[in-house]
Coordinates of C-alpha atoms and ligand atoms in Angstrom, one line a residue:
M55 CA 0.4 0.1 -0.2
S56 CA 3.1 2.1 0.1
G57 CA 2.2 5.6 -1.2
G58 CA -1.4 4.7 -1.5
R59 CA -4.6 5.8 -0.4
A60 CA -5.9 3.4 2.0
T61 CA -8.1 5.0 5.0
V62 CA -6.9 4.2 8.5
L63 CA -9.2 5.7 11.5
V64 CA -6.9 6.9 14.1
A65 CA -9.0 6.6 17.4
G66 CA -7.8 10.1 19.9
A67 CA -6.4 13.2 18.8
G68 CA -4.3 13.3 21.8
I69 CA -0.3 13.7 21.4
G70 CA 0.5 9.8 19.7
G71 CA -2.9 10.2 17.6
L72 CA -2.3 13.8 16.2
T73 CA 1.4 13.0 15.7
A74 CA 0.4 9.5 14.0
A75 CA -2.3 11.0 11.7
L76 CA 0.8 13.6 10.6
A77 CA 3.1 10.9 9.8
L78 CA 0.5 8.6 8.5
A79 CA -0.4 11.1 5.9
D80 CA 3.1 12.4 5.1
K81 CA 3.1 8.6 3.3
G82 CA 0.1 8.8 1.7
F83 CA -2.6 7.3 3.8
K84 CA -5.9 8.9 4.3
V85 CA -6.3 9.4 7.8
I86 CA -10.0 10.2 9.6
V87 CA -8.9 11.0 13.5
A88 CA -11.8 10.7 15.4
E89 CA -11.6 12.5 18.8
R90 CA -14.2 12.0 22.0
T91 CA -14.0 15.6 22.9
P92 CA -15.9 18.0 21.4
R93 CA -12.9 20.6 21.5
L94 CA -9.1 20.0 22.4
E95 CA -9.1 20.7 25.7
E96 CA -6.8 22.8 28.0
A97 CA -6.5 20.7 30.3
G98 CA -3.2 19.9 31.6
A99 CA 0.1 21.3 31.5
G100 CA 3.4 20.7 31.3
L101 CA 5.4 18.1 28.7
Q102 CA 9.0 17.2 28.6
L103 CA 10.2 16.3 25.2
S104 CA 13.8 15.1 24.8
P105 CA 15.1 15.1 21.4
N106 CA 14.4 11.8 20.3
A107 CA 10.7 13.1 20.2
S108 CA 11.7 16.9 19.1
S109 CA 13.6 15.6 16.3
V110 CA 10.6 13.3 15.0
L111 CA 7.9 16.3 15.3
I112 CA 10.3 18.7 13.6
G113 CA 10.3 16.1 10.9
L114 CA 6.8 16.2 10.6
G115 CA 7.5 20.1 9.8
L116 CA 6.9 21.1 13.0
K117 CA 10.0 23.7 13.8
S118 CA 8.3 26.7 13.9
S119 CA 4.9 26.3 15.7
L120 CA 6.8 24.5 18.4
E121 CA 9.3 26.8 18.7
A122 CA 6.9 29.7 19.5
C123 CA 6.1 27.9 22.6
A124 CA 8.3 25.5 23.6
I125 CA 11.2 26.3 26.5
A126 CA 14.8 24.9 25.9
P127 CA 16.1 24.5 29.1
E128 CA 19.5 24.8 29.9
A129 CA 19.9 22.2 32.4
V130 CA 17.8 19.7 35.0
S131 CA 18.8 20.8 38.5
V132 CA 19.0 18.0 41.0
M133 CA 18.0 19.4 44.2
S134 CA 17.8 17.9 47.7
G135 CA 14.4 17.8 49.1
P136 CA 15.5 18.0 53.1
R137 CA 18.3 20.0 52.6
G138 CA 17.4 22.3 49.9
G139 CA 20.5 22.6 47.7
E140 CA 21.5 21.4 44.9
L141 CA 22.9 18.3 44.3
V142 CA 24.3 18.2 41.0
R143 CA 23.4 19.7 37.3
L144 CA 22.9 17.9 34.4
P145 CA 23.6 20.5 31.9
F146 CA 22.0 20.6 28.1
D147 CA 24.4 21.7 25.4
K148 CA 23.2 24.5 23.2
P149 CA 20.1 22.8 21.7
D150 CA 20.3 21.0 18.3
P151 CA 18.5 22.5 16.1
V152 CA 16.8 19.2 14.8
A153 CA 16.6 17.6 17.7
P154 CA 16.4 20.4 20.9
Y155 CA 15.6 19.3 24.7
W156 CA 12.1 21.3 24.9
V157 CA 9.4 21.7 27.6
I158 CA 6.0 22.9 26.5
H159 CA 2.8 22.9 27.6
R160 CA 0.2 19.7 26.6
A161 CA -2.6 22.4 25.5
D162 CA 0.2 24.0 22.9
L163 CA 1.7 20.7 21.7
Q164 CA -1.5 19.6 20.9
A165 CA -2.4 22.7 19.2
A166 CA 0.5 22.8 16.9
L167 CA -0.2 19.6 15.9
A168 CA -3.7 20.0 15.4
A169 CA -3.6 23.2 13.2
R170 CA -1.1 21.0 10.9
A171 CA -3.6 18.1 10.8
S172 CA -6.4 21.0 9.9
T173 CA -4.1 22.1 7.1
H174 CA -3.2 18.6 5.7
S175 CA -5.3 17.2 2.6
L176 CA -5.7 13.9 3.5
I177 CA -6.3 14.2 6.9
E178 CA -10.0 15.0 8.6
L179 CA -10.3 15.3 11.8
R180 CA -13.9 14.8 13.9
L181 CA -14.1 16.1 16.9
G182 CA -17.2 15.3 19.8
C183 CA -16.7 12.0 17.7
E184 CA -16.6 8.5 20.2
L185 CA -15.2 5.0 18.8
E186 CA -17.7 2.5 20.6
S187 CA -16.5 -0.7 18.7
F188 CA -15.4 -2.3 15.7
T189 CA -15.5 -5.5 14.0
T190 CA -13.0 -6.8 11.5
N191 CA -13.7 -8.8 8.2
A192 CA -11.1 -10.0 4.8
D193 CA -11.6 -6.6 3.8
G194 CA -10.5 -4.2 6.7
V195 CA -12.1 -2.9 9.8
V196 CA -15.6 -1.3 10.2
V197 CA -15.7 0.8 13.3
N198 CA -18.9 2.8 14.7
L199 CA -18.3 5.5 15.5
Q200 CA -20.8 8.5 17.8
Q201 CA -20.7 12.1 16.7
E202 CA -23.4 13.7 18.8
T203 CA -26.5 11.5 18.3
A204 CA -25.6 10.0 15.2
L205 CA -24.0 6.7 14.6
Q206 CA -21.5 6.7 12.0
R207 CA -19.7 3.5 10.0
E208 CA -16.5 3.6 8.6
T209 CA -14.9 0.5 6.7
V210 CA -11.1 1.4 7.1
A211 CA -7.8 -0.7 6.2
A212 CA -6.5 -0.3 9.4
L213 CA -7.1 1.1 13.2
I214 CA -5.5 2.7 15.2
G215 CA -6.4 3.1 18.8
A216 CA -4.4 6.2 20.3
D217 CA -7.4 6.6 22.7
G218 CA -5.1 6.6 26.1
L219 CA -5.1 5.2 29.2
W220 CA -9.0 3.8 29.3
S221 CA -8.8 2.7 25.5
A222 CA -12.3 1.5 24.0
V223 CA -10.4 0.0 21.2
R224 CA -8.1 -2.1 23.9
R225 CA -11.1 -2.7 26.0
Q226 CA -12.3 -4.5 22.5
L227 CA -8.5 -6.5 21.7
D228 CA -7.5 -7.2 25.0
P229 CA -9.9 -6.9 27.4
A230 CA -8.0 -9.1 30.4
T231 CA -5.5 -5.5 30.4
Q232 CA -6.5 -3.3 33.2
P233 CA -4.8 -0.1 34.2
R234 CA -3.6 -0.7 37.8
F235 CA -3.2 2.0 40.0
T236 CA 0.1 2.6 41.5
G237 CA -0.4 4.5 44.6
L238 CA 1.0 7.2 43.6
I239 CA -0.8 10.6 42.7
A240 CA 0.1 13.7 40.4
W241 CA -0.5 16.7 42.1
R242 CA -0.1 19.8 39.8
G243 CA 0.2 23.6 39.8
T244 CA 1.3 26.7 38.1
V245 CA 3.0 29.7 39.4
E246 CA 2.7 33.0 37.5
N247 CA 6.2 34.3 37.8
R248 CA 5.1 38.0 37.8
S249 CA 8.3 39.6 38.4
P250 CA 11.4 40.4 35.6
L251 CA 13.3 39.1 38.4
D252 CA 11.7 35.8 38.1
Q253 CA 11.0 35.9 34.8
A254 CA 14.9 36.5 33.9
S255 CA 15.8 33.5 36.5
P256 CA 17.8 30.1 34.9
S257 CA 15.3 28.0 33.3
R258 CA 15.9 24.7 34.7
V259 CA 14.0 21.6 35.2
Q260 CA 14.4 21.0 38.6
L261 CA 13.9 17.6 40.4
W262 CA 13.3 17.3 44.3
M263 CA 13.7 14.2 45.8
G264 CA 12.4 13.5 49.4
S265 CA 11.6 10.7 51.3
N266 CA 8.2 9.1 49.8
A267 CA 7.8 12.2 47.7
H268 CA 9.3 14.1 44.7
L269 CA 8.7 17.6 43.2
V270 CA 9.9 18.5 39.5
T271 CA 9.4 21.9 38.4
Y272 CA 10.2 24.2 35.0
P273 CA 9.0 26.7 33.4
M274 CA 7.4 27.6 30.9
A275 CA 4.8 30.3 28.3
H276 CA 8.0 32.2 27.7
G277 CA 8.8 31.7 31.5
Q278 CA 6.0 33.4 32.5
Q279 CA 5.2 30.5 34.3
T280 CA 6.5 27.8 36.1
N281 CA 5.1 24.3 36.0
V282 CA 4.8 22.6 39.3
V283 CA 4.2 18.6 39.8
A284 CA 4.3 17.1 43.3
I285 CA 4.0 13.7 43.5
S286 CA 2.9 11.7 46.5
S287 CA 1.3 8.5 48.0
G288 CA -2.7 8.2 48.4
Q289 CA -5.5 6.2 48.1
W290 CA -8.1 8.5 45.6
H291 CA -7.6 7.0 42.1
D292 CA -10.4 8.1 40.3
Q293 CA -10.0 8.8 36.4
G294 CA -9.2 12.0 35.4
W295 CA -6.2 14.6 34.2
S296 CA -7.9 17.4 35.7
V297 CA -9.5 16.7 39.2
P298 CA -9.2 20.0 41.5
A299 CA -7.3 19.5 44.2
T300 CA -6.8 21.6 47.9
A301 CA -3.6 22.7 48.5
T302 CA -4.3 21.4 52.2
E303 CA -4.2 17.5 50.3
A304 CA -1.5 18.8 47.9
S305 CA 1.7 19.6 50.2
A306 CA 0.2 16.7 52.9
A307 CA 3.5 14.9 52.1
F308 CA 5.7 18.3 51.4
T309 CA 6.3 19.3 55.6
A310 CA 9.2 20.2 57.7
P311 CA 11.4 18.9 58.9
R312 CA 11.5 16.3 55.7
W313 CA 11.2 19.1 53.4
S314 CA 13.3 22.0 53.6
E315 CA 12.0 25.7 53.6
P316 CA 13.1 26.4 49.7
A317 CA 10.8 23.2 48.9
R318 CA 7.8 24.2 50.7
A319 CA 7.6 27.9 49.2
I320 CA 7.2 26.3 45.7
I321 CA 4.3 24.1 46.7
A322 CA 3.0 26.6 49.2
S323 CA 3.1 29.4 46.0
V324 CA 1.0 27.4 44.1
T325 CA -2.9 28.9 44.5
H326 CA -4.9 26.0 42.6
W327 CA -3.9 22.6 42.3
R328 CA -5.3 19.6 40.0
K329 CA -5.0 15.9 41.0
W330 CA -4.5 13.2 39.0
A331 CA -3.8 9.4 40.1
L332 CA -1.2 7.8 38.3
F333 CA -2.1 4.7 36.6
T334 CA 0.4 1.6 34.1
L335 CA -0.4 -0.7 32.1
P336 CA 1.6 -4.4 31.8
A337 CA 4.9 -4.4 29.6
S338 CA 2.5 -7.9 28.6
A339 CA -0.5 -6.2 27.2
T340 CA -1.8 -7.1 23.8
W341 CA -1.2 -4.2 21.0
I342 CA -1.8 -6.1 17.7
D343 CA -4.7 -8.2 16.3
G344 CA -4.9 -8.1 13.2
R345 CA -5.4 -4.5 11.4
V346 CA -6.1 -3.0 14.6
A347 CA -2.8 -1.9 16.8
L348 CA -2.5 0.7 19.9
L349 CA -0.1 3.0 20.0
G350 CA 1.0 5.0 23.0
D351 CA -0.9 5.7 26.4
A352 CA -3.7 3.1 25.5
A353 CA -0.9 0.5 24.7
H354 CA 2.0 0.8 27.4
A355 CA 0.8 3.5 29.9
M356 CA 3.9 4.2 32.0
L357 CA 4.7 6.1 34.7
P358 CA 5.7 9.6 34.2
F359 CA 8.8 9.2 36.1
A360 CA 11.4 8.9 33.1
A361 CA 9.6 12.4 31.4
Q362 CA 8.3 10.0 28.6
G363 CA 5.1 9.1 28.0
A364 CA 4.7 11.5 25.1
G365 CA 7.9 10.8 23.8
M366 CA 7.1 6.5 23.4
A367 CA 3.6 8.3 21.9
I368 CA 5.6 10.4 19.5
E369 CA 8.4 8.0 18.1
D370 CA 5.4 5.3 18.0
A371 CA 3.6 7.0 15.5
A372 CA 6.7 7.5 14.0
V373 CA 7.5 4.1 13.6
L374 CA 4.2 2.6 13.0
A375 CA 3.6 5.1 9.6
M376 CA 6.9 4.1 8.3
C377 CA 6.2 -0.3 9.1
M378 CA 2.5 0.8 7.0
S379 CA 4.1 2.8 4.3
E380 CA 7.4 0.1 3.8
G381 CA 4.4 -2.7 4.3
A382 CA 3.6 -3.1 0.5
G383 CA -0.1 -3.6 1.5
D384 CA 0.2 -6.4 4.0
I385 CA -1.0 -4.4 6.8
A386 CA -1.2 -6.9 9.4
S387 CA 2.1 -7.9 9.0
A388 CA 3.5 -4.1 9.2
L389 CA 1.4 -3.6 12.1
Q390 CA 2.8 -6.4 13.5
H391 CA 6.5 -5.4 12.1
Y392 CA 5.5 -1.8 14.5
A393 CA 5.2 -3.7 17.7
D394 CA 8.1 -6.0 16.8
L395 CA 10.1 -2.9 16.6
R396 CA 8.5 -1.3 19.8
R397 CA 8.2 -3.7 22.5
E398 CA 11.4 -3.9 24.1
R399 CA 12.4 -0.5 23.9
V400 CA 9.3 0.4 25.5
A401 CA 9.8 -2.1 28.0
R402 CA 13.0 -0.7 29.0
V403 CA 11.4 2.7 29.0
Q404 CA 8.6 1.9 31.5
N405 CA 11.3 -0.1 33.7
L406 CA 13.7 3.3 34.0
A407 CA 10.5 5.2 35.1
Q408 CA 9.5 2.9 37.6
Q409 CA 13.0 2.6 38.9
N410 CA 13.2 6.3 39.0
G411 CA 10.3 6.4 41.1
R412 CA 12.0 4.4 43.8
I413 CA 15.2 6.3 43.5
Y414 CA 13.8 9.9 44.0
H415 CA 11.6 8.2 46.9
L416 CA 14.2 7.2 48.8
A417 CA 14.9 8.3 53.0
G418 CA 17.1 8.3 55.5
P419 CA 20.5 6.7 54.8
I420 CA 20.2 4.9 52.0
A421 CA 18.9 9.0 50.6
T422 CA 22.6 9.6 51.8
A423 CA 24.5 7.4 50.5
R424 CA 22.2 7.8 46.7
D425 CA 22.9 11.7 46.8
L426 CA 26.7 10.7 47.6
S427 CA 26.7 8.2 44.6
M428 CA 25.4 11.3 42.0
K429 CA 27.5 14.1 43.1
L430 CA 30.2 11.8 42.6
L431 CA 29.4 10.7 39.0
G432 CA 28.6 14.1 38.2
G433 CA 25.6 15.7 35.7
R434 CA 27.5 14.9 32.4
R435 CA 27.7 11.3 33.6
L436 CA 24.4 11.2 34.7
L437 CA 23.2 12.3 31.8
A438 CA 25.1 10.2 29.6
R439 CA 22.8 7.9 30.6
Q440 CA 20.0 8.7 29.4
N441 CA 21.9 8.7 25.9
W442 CA 19.9 5.4 25.0
I443 CA 16.7 7.3 24.7
Y444 CA 17.6 10.4 23.6
N445 CA 20.0 9.7 20.6
W446 CA 16.9 7.6 18.9
R447 CA 16.0 8.5 15.4
A448 CA 13.2 7.4 13.2
Ligands
FAD54 C1 -6.4 15.9 29.4 C2 -5.1 15.3 29.1 C3 -4.4 16.0 30.3 C4 -3.2 15.7 30.3 N1 -2.1 16.0 31.0 C5 -0.8 15.9 31.1 C6 0.1 16.1 31.9 O1 0.1 17.8 32.4 N2 1.1 15.8 32.3 C7 1.7 14.7 31.5 O2 3.0 13.9 31.5 N3 0.6 14.1 31.0 C8 -0.8 14.2 30.7 N4 -1.3 13.9 29.7 C9 -1.0 12.5 29.4 C10 -0.1 13.0 28.4 O3 -0.7 13.4 27.5 C11 0.0 11.2 27.6 O4 1.1 10.2 28.5 C12 1.6 11.2 26.7 O5 1.3 12.8 25.4 C13 0.8 10.0 25.9 O6 -0.6 10.4 24.6 P1 -1.5 9.7 23.9 O7 -1.8 10.3 22.8 O8 -1.3 7.9 24.0 O9 -2.9 9.7 25.1 P2 -3.5 10.9 25.4 O10 -2.7 12.3 25.3 O11 -4.4 10.8 26.6 O12 -4.8 11.1 24.2 C14 -5.8 10.1 24.2 C15 -6.8 11.6 23.6 O13 -8.1 9.7 23.1 C16 -8.9 11.0 22.8 N5 -10.5 9.2 23.2 C17 -10.3 8.6 24.5 N6 -11.2 7.7 24.8 C18 -11.4 8.2 23.0 C19 -12.7 7.0 22.5 N7 -13.2 6.1 22.4 N8 -13.2 8.0 21.4 C20 -12.3 8.7 20.6 N9 -11.4 9.7 21.1 C21 -11.1 9.1 22.3 C22 -9.4 11.3 24.6 O14 -10.0 12.8 24.7 C23 -7.6 12.1 24.0 O15 -7.4 12.8 22.9 C24 -2.4 14.3 29.6 C25 -3.8 13.8 29.0 C26 -4.9 13.8 28.6 C27 -5.7 13.1 27.8

């Protein structure tokens, strides 16, 4: 089907689904993107886009639109939650023009992808259009969609489930696999950097490690805001990315003396909190059945502690489009090839994210030993440990 006009239906216009639509259309496929929400939500906050992901997006022609809203931080500062100082700094070199390290608001990234998709003659974006179910036959996939009160039925060559953690496509493809609550909650807020002094402060990602909790901050909105995400344990595990939360619950794990004054000051500066419960999928989840495939969170939702949730969805999209383009019309084999190429790497990133969580949340003497070994290793060598992630190219 290389260069042909087979139609692919992508369920979900999140980061993975929109990137897949652009990558598939660039290879000559017609794409229908069905997105459940009637408009792309402002919900969500910052995402980190490492070079493995930014290079894909730049390759799809998004460089100027993303440069207008992303920030290239100069370093990651690893901070001591109990003591308050910087333990080690991981310096980013001058940004690579074709593969920078960016931080960006999720809504800005989604809007840039959607704007590009809406100008592509091979992409049709249907908002307020929910995938309900599908059946497969020898000719393709019959997809049942609901748009407002109207039922729609499309017969397509392939169905890609990019419909996130609670994927309707996965529910049908692999009903036994359910998201698992990790016992962790992310609390999220933004702080307005009002004074010019705040805005001039170095654009660094800060990772604050403390006992059973951690804190990540980075600049957004041209340095006018700081994104704050605090992670701690809890029982609450409703669905949703942006459930309102109180300052009392968000700050409960960040008290003296285990957390120093500077870390507590960051928490105290957030006025409006949102929370989302962290769920993951097991690495054994099924991704493929014939002409139906999953990508992104629908296939492999992971803890956000390697900052690769969006990155892996973007990589998936690029590899999926390449496999379908090179698949000579055998879509089932092309999708199988996509899964074969992706599974090992994604499982490794899922493991890393889990391991990072354990390391960040250490307490007592073992945390002191961790801090010392990080200092001894130094920022450059710590950063080089991420090369296997960041140096990936489509
Ligand atoms: C509203 C929202 C806010 C988020 N905020 C953050 C954040 O602040 N920080 C962070 O690290 N990660 C956040 N994430 C998750 C992050 O975007 C993903 O981990 C990552 O980008 C992988 O993206 P994805 O495309 O696989 O899934 P998602 O980004 O979750 O996108 C899935 C899309 O599918 C749509 N959808 C779901 N079911 C159906 C259906 N049946 N039919 C059609 N469409 C459907 C959803 O509305 C959504 O647009 C957020 C996700 C969402 C949806």
